[in-house]
Tab-separated table of C-alpha atoms and ligand atoms in Angstrom:
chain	number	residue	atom	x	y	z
J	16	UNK	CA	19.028	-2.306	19.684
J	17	UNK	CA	19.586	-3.505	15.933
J	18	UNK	CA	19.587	-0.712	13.680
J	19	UNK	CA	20.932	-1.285	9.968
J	20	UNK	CA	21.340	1.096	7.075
J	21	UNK	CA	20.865	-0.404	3.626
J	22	UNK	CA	21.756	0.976	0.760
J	23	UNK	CA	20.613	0.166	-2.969
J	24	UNK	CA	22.933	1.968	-4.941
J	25	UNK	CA	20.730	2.019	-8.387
J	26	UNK	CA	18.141	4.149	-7.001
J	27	UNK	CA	20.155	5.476	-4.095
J	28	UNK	CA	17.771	4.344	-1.673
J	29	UNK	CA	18.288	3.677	2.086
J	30	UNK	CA	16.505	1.077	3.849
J	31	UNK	CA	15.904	0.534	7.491
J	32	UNK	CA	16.093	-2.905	9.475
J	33	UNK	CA	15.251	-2.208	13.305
J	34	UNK	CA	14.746	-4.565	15.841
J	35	UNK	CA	15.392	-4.444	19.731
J	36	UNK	CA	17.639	-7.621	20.393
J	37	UNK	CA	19.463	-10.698	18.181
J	38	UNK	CA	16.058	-13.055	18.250
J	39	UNK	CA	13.797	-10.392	18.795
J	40	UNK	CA	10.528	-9.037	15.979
J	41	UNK	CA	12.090	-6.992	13.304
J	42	UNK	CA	10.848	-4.627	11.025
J	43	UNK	CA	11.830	-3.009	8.015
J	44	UNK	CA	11.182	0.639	6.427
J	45	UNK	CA	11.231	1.252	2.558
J	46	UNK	CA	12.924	-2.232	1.378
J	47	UNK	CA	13.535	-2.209	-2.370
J	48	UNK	CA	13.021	-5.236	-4.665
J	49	UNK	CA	16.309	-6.471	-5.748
J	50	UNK	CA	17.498	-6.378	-2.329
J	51	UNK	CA	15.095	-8.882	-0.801
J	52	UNK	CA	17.840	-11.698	-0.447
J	53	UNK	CA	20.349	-10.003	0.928
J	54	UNK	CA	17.544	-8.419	4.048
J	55	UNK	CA	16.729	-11.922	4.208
J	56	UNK	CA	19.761	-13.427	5.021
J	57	UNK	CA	20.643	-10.763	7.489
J	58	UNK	CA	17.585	-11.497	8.915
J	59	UNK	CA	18.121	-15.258	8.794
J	60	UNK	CA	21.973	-14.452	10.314
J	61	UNK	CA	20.856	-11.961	13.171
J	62	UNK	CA	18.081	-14.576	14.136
J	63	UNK	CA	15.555	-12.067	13.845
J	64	UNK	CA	11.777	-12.388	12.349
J	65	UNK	CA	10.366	-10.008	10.234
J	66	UNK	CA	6.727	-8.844	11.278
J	67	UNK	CA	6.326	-5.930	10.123
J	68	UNK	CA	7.355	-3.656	6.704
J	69	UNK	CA	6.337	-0.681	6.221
J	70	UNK	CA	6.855	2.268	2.810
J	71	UNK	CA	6.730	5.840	3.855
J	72	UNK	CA	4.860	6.605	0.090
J	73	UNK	CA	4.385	4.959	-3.124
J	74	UNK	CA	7.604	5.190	-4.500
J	75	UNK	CA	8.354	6.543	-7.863
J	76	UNK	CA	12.055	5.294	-8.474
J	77	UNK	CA	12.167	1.549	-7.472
J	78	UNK	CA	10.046	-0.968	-7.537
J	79	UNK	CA	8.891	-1.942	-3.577
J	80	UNK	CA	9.780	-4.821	-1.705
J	81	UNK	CA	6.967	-5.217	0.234
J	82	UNK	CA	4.858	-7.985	-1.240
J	83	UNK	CA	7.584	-9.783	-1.838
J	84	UNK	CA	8.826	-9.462	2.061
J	85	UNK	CA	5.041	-10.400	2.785
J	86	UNK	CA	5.110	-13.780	0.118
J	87	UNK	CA	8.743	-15.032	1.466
J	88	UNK	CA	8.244	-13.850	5.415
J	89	UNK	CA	4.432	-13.815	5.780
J	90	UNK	CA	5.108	-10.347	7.494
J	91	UNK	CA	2.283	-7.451	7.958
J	92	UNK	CA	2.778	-4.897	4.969
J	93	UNK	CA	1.952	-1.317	6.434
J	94	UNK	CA	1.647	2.410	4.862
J	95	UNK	CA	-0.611	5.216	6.061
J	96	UNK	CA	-4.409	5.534	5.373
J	97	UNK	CA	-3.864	8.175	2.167
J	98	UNK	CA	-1.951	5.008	0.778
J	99	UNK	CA	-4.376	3.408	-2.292
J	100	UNK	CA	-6.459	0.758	-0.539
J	101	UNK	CA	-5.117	-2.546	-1.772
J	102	UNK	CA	-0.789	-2.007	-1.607
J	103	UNK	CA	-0.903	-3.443	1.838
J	104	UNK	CA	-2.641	-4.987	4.766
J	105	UNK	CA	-2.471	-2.541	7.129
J	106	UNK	CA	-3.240	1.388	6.827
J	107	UNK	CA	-2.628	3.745	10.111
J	108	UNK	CA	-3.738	7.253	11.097
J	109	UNK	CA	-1.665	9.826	12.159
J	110	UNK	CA	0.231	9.813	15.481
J	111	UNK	CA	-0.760	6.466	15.603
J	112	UNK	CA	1.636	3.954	17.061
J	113	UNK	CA	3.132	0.870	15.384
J	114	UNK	CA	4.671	-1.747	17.592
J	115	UNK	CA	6.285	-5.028	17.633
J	116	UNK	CA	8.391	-6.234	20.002
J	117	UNK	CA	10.083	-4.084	22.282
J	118	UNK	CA	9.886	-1.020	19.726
J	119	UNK	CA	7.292	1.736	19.400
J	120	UNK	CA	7.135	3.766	15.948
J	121	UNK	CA	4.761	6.740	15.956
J	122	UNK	CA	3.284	7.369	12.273
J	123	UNK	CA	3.355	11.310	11.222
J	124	UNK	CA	1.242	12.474	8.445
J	125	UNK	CA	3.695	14.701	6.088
J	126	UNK	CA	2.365	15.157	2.901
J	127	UNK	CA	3.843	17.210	0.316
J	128	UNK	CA	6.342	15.109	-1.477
J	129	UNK	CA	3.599	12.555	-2.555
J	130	UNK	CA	-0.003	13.257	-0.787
J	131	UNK	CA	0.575	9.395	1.288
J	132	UNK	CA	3.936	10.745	2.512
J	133	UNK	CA	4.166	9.755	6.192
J	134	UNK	CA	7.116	10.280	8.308
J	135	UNK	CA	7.708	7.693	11.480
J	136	UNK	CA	9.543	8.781	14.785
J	137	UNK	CA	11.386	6.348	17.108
J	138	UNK	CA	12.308	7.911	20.210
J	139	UNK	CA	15.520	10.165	19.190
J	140	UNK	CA	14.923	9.422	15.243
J	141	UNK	CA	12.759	9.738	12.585
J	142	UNK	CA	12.739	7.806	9.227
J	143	UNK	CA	11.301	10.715	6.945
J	144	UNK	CA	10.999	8.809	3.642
J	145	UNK	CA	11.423	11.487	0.844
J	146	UNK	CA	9.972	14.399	2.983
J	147	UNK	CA	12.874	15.663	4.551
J	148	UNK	CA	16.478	15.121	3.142
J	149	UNK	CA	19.898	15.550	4.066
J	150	UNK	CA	20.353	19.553	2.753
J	151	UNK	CA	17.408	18.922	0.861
J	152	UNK	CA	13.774	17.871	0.494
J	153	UNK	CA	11.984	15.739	-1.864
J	154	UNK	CA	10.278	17.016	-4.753
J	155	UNK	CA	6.381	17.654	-4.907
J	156	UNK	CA	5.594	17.779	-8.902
J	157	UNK	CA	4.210	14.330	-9.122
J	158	UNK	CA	2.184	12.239	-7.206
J	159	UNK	CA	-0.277	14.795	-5.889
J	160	UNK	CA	2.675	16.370	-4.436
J	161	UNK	CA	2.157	19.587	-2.985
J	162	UNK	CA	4.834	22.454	-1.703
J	163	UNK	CA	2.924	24.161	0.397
J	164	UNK	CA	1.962	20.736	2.294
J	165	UNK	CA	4.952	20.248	2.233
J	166	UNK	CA	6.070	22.987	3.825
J	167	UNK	CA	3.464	22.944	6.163
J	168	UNK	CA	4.899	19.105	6.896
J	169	UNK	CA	8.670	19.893	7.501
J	170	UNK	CA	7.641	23.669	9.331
J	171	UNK	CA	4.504	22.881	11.544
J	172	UNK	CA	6.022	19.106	11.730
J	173	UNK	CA	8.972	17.851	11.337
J	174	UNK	CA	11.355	20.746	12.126
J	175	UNK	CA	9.148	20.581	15.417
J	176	UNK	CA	10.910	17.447	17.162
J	177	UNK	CA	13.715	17.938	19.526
J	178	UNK	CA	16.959	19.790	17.698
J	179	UNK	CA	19.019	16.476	18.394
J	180	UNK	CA	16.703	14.327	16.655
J	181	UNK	CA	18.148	12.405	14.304
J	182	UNK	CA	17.067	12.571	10.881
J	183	UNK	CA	17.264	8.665	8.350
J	184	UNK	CA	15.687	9.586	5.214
J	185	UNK	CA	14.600	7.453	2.420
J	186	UNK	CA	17.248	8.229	-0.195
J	187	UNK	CA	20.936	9.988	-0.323
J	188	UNK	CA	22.889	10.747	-3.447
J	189	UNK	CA	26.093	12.087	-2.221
J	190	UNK	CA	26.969	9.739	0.339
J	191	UNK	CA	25.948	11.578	3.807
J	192	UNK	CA	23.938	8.972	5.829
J	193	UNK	CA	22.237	10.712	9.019
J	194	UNK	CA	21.606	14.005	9.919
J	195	UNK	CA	19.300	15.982	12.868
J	196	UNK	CA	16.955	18.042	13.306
J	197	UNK	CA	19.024	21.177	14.277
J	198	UNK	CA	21.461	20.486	11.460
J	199	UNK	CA	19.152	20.947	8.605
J	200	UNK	CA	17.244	23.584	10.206
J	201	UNK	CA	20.642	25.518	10.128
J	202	UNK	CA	22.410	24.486	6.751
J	203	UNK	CA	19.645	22.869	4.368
J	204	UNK	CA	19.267	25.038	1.534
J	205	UNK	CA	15.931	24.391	1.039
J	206	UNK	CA	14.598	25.573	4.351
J	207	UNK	CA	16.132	28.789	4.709
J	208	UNK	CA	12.935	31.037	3.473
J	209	UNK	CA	10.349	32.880	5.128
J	210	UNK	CA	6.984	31.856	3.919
J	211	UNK	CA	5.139	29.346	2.400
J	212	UNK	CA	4.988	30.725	-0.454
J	213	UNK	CA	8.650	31.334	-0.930
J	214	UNK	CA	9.125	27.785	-0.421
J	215	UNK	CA	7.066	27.099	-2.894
J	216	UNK	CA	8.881	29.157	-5.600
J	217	UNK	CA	11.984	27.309	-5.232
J	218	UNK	CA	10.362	23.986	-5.691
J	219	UNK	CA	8.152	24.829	-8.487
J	220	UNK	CA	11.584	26.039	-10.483
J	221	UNK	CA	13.507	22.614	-9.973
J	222	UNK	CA	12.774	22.025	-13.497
J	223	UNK	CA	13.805	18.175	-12.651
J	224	UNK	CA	13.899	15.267	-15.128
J	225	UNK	CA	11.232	12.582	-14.193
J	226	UNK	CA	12.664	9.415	-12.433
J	227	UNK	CA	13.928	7.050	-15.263
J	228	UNK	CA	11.496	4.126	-13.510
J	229	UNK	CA	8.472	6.267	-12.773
J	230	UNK	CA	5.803	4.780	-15.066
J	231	UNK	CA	6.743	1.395	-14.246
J	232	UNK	CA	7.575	2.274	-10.914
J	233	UNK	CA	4.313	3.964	-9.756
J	234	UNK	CA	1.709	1.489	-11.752
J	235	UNK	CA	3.500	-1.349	-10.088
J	236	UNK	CA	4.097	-0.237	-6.500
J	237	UNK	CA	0.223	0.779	-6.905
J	238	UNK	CA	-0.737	-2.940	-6.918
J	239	UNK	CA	1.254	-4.665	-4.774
J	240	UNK	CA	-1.544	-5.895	-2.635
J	241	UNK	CA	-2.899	-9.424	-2.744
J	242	UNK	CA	-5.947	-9.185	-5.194
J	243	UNK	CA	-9.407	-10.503	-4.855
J	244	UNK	CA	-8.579	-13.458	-6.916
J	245	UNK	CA	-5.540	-14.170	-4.618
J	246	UNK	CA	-7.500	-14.324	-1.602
J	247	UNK	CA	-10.436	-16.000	-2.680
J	248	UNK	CA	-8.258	-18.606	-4.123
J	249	UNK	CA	-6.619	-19.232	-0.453
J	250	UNK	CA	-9.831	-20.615	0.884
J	251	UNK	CA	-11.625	-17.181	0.506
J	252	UNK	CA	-15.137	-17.209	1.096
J	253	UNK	CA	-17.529	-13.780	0.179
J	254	UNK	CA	-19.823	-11.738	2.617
J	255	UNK	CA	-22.605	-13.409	1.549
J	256	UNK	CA	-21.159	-17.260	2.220
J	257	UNK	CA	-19.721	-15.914	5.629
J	258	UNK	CA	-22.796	-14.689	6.851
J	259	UNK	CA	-24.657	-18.121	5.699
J	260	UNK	CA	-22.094	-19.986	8.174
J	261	UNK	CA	-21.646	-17.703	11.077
J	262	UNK	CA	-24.370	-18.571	13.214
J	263	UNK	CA	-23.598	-22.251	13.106
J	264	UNK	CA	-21.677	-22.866	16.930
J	265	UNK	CA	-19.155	-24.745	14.913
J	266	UNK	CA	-17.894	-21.741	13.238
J	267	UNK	CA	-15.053	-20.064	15.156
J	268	UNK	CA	-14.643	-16.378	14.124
J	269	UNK	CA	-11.031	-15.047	14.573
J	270	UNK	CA	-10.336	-11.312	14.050
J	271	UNK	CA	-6.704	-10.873	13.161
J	272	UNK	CA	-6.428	-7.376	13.727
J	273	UNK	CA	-4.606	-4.966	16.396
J	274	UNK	CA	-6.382	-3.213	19.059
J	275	UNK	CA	-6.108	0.464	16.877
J	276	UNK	CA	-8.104	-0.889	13.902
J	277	UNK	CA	-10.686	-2.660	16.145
J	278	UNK	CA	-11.113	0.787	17.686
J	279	UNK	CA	-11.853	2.366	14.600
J	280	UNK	CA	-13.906	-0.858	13.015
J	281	UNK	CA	-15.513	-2.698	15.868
J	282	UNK	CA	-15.321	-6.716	15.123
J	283	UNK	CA	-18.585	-8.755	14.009
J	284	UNK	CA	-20.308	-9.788	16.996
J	285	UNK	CA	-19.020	-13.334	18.165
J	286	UNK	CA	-15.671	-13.538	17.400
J	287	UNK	CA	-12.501	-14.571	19.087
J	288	UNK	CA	-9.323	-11.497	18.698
J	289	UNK	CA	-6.157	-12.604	18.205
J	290	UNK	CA	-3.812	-10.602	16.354
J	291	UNK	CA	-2.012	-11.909	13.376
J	292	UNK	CA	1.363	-11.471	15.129
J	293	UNK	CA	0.541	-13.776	18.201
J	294	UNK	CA	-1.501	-16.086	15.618
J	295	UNK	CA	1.817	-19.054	15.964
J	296	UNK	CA	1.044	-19.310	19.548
J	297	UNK	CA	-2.040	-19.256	19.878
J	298	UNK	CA	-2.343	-21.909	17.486
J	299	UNK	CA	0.160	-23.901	18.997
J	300	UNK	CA	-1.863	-23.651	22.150
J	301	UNK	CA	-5.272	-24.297	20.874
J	302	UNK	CA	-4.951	-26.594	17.817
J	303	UNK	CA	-6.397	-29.753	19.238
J	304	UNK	CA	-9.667	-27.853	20.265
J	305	UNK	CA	-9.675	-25.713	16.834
J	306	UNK	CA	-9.581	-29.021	14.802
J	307	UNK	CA	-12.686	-29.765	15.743
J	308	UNK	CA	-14.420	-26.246	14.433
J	309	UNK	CA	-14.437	-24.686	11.428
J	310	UNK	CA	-12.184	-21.509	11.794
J	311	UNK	CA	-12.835	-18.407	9.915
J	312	UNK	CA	-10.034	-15.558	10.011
J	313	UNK	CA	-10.564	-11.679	9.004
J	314	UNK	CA	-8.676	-8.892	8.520
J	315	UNK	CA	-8.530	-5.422	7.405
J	316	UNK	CA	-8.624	-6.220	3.659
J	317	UNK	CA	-7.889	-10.058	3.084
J	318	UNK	CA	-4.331	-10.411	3.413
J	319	UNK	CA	-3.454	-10.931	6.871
J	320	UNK	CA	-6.615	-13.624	6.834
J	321	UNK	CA	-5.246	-15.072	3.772
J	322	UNK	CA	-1.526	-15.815	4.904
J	323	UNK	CA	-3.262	-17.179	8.401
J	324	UNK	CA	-5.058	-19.843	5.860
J	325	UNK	CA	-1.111	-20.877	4.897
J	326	UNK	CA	-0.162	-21.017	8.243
J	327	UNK	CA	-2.871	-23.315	9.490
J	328	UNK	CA	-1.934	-25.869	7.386
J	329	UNK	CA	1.459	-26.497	9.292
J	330	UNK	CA	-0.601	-26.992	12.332
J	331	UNK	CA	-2.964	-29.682	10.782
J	332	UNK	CA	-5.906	-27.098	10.503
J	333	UNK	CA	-7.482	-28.127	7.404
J	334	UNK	CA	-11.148	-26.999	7.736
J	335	UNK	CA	-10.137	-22.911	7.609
J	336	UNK	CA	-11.422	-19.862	5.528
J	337	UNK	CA	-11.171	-15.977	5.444
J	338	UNK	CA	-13.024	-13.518	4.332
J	339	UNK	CA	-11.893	-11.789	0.976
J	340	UNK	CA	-11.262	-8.135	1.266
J	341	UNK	CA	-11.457	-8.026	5.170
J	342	UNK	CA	-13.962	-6.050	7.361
J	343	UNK	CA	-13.660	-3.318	4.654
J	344	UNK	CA	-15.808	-5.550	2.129
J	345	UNK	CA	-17.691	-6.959	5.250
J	346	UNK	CA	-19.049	-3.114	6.188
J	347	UNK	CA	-19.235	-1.997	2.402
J	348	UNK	CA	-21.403	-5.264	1.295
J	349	UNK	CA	-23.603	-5.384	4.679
J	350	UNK	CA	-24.316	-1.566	3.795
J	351	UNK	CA	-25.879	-2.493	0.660
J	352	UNK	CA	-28.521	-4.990	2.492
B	273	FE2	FE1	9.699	9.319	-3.366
């Protein structure tokens, strides 16, 4: 397996590239703006490509990498479902699973440190974004944060998993890079008390100074999303002008999304699934029969559809289109009628 530890040493952040094998799918956990070059040219050196990136909250200290790791790598962006509805392209549940190739991530729910905290286990780790720190815990007076969630998250949760777990949180500021399980249960100060509400009396006296970068931090990692205007510029078409063409047997419907969300959001009747991630070959299979049709991609909420638009054109596809704001804005308009 590739596992790298990145470190951005402004905001004392760690960031996470995992992938299984040199050539393999990578993904990455909590990348940081200024850093995007350098995780690209690792990427570009180890031979791996990035298809997935994912931000355990919306952080409050750095600006996200994200959407720009989505513009330069056309990679799915990913946080949990409490995450606000238009940072990324794809939201997941708790103890849902996140794959790519030849790795399996499990998404935990831990709120408490912001209320979209989630926590994501990998066999004998777990990346635990600000929840859980080495000797200490993130704080919960911002962001909806909440200490007795929090508690609740590292006590009915976290502190759960297997004692040799290993622990890769989001951020360090002394230095130590890994911990486990057992370790902090035994010598973090934080989670030596009794009750809830004894926990919460030692973080409601931290009496901390606010991040130097949270206002610009927080309004800015809140849109990272591709807007409306993005997508509909990108060959986006609305509700109303999909349903005008869908009936026509011309019109080739692809659904873009993974097997979870079409079990929670069934696709509209008649069209073709193909996930976004196996969208290269099945294009390179299928183009001389697609150029005959008009193709019409969907997502969740627009993105994933959009950057499929892009990719089309380096496979001489030029009569595409998407759906702005995904099956989201498909439900929510055909609700309305
Ligand atoms: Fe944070």
């Amino acid at each position: 397996m590739i596992f790298r530890q990145l470190f951005d040493n402004i905001s004392s952040t760690y960031t996470y590239l995992i992938a299984s094998r040199h050539g393999a799918e990578a993904l990455i956990i909590d990348p940081v703006l200024e850093k995007i070059d350098h995780y690209i040219k690792l990427l570009n050196q180890l031979e791996l490509k990035l298809v997935k990136v994912i931000d355990t909250h919306i952080h409050a200290d750095h600006i996200s990498g994200i959407a720009e790791l989505r513009d330069r790598t056309k990679c799915i962006t990913l946080m949990g479902e409490h995450a606000p509805a238009d940072v990324v392209s794809m939201h997941v549940r708790d103890n849902e699973k996140i794959k790519i190739e030849g790795i399996n991530l499990t998404a935990l729910y831990t709120p408490g440190h912001t209320d979209d905290s989630y926590s994501f286990l990998m066999n004998d780790r777990v990346f635990t974004g600000d929840t859980l720190l080495i000797r200490g815990t993130g704080r919960t007076d911002f962001q909806n944060g909440s200490p007795y969630d929090q508690y609740h998250s590292l006590f009915d949760r976290l502190l759960k998993l297997p004692e040799e777990t290993f622990i890769h949180p989001a951020h360090d500021y002394k230095g130590d890079l890994v911990s486990t399980i057992g370790e902090e249960k035994k010598f973090n100060p934080r989670l030596q008390v009794s009750s809830a509400d004894e926990y919460a009396q030692i973080m409601n006296n931290l009496n901390l100074d606010n991040p130097k970068m949270m206002d610009v931090a927080i309004s800015t990692n809140n849109k990272l999303g591709m807007s409306l205007d993005q997508q509909k510029k990108m060959n986006g078409l609305s509700v109303n002008e999909i349903n005008k063409i869908i009936n026509n047997n011309n019109c080739c419907l692809i659904d873009l999304r993974e097997e979870n969300e079409i079990e929670r959001l069934s696709s509209i009747d008649g069209s073709i699934k193909v996930s976004y991630n196996n969208l290269p070959d099945y294009l390179h299979k299928e183009s001389k029969k697609l150029s005959k049709r008009k193709l019409v991609f969907y997502c969740a909420v627009g993105e994933r559809s959009a950057l499929a638009v892009q990719l089309c054109q380096s496979y001489n596809l030029l009569n595409v289109n998407h759906l702005v704001g995904g099956i989201n804005k498909w439900i929510e308009e055909n609700n309305k009628n």
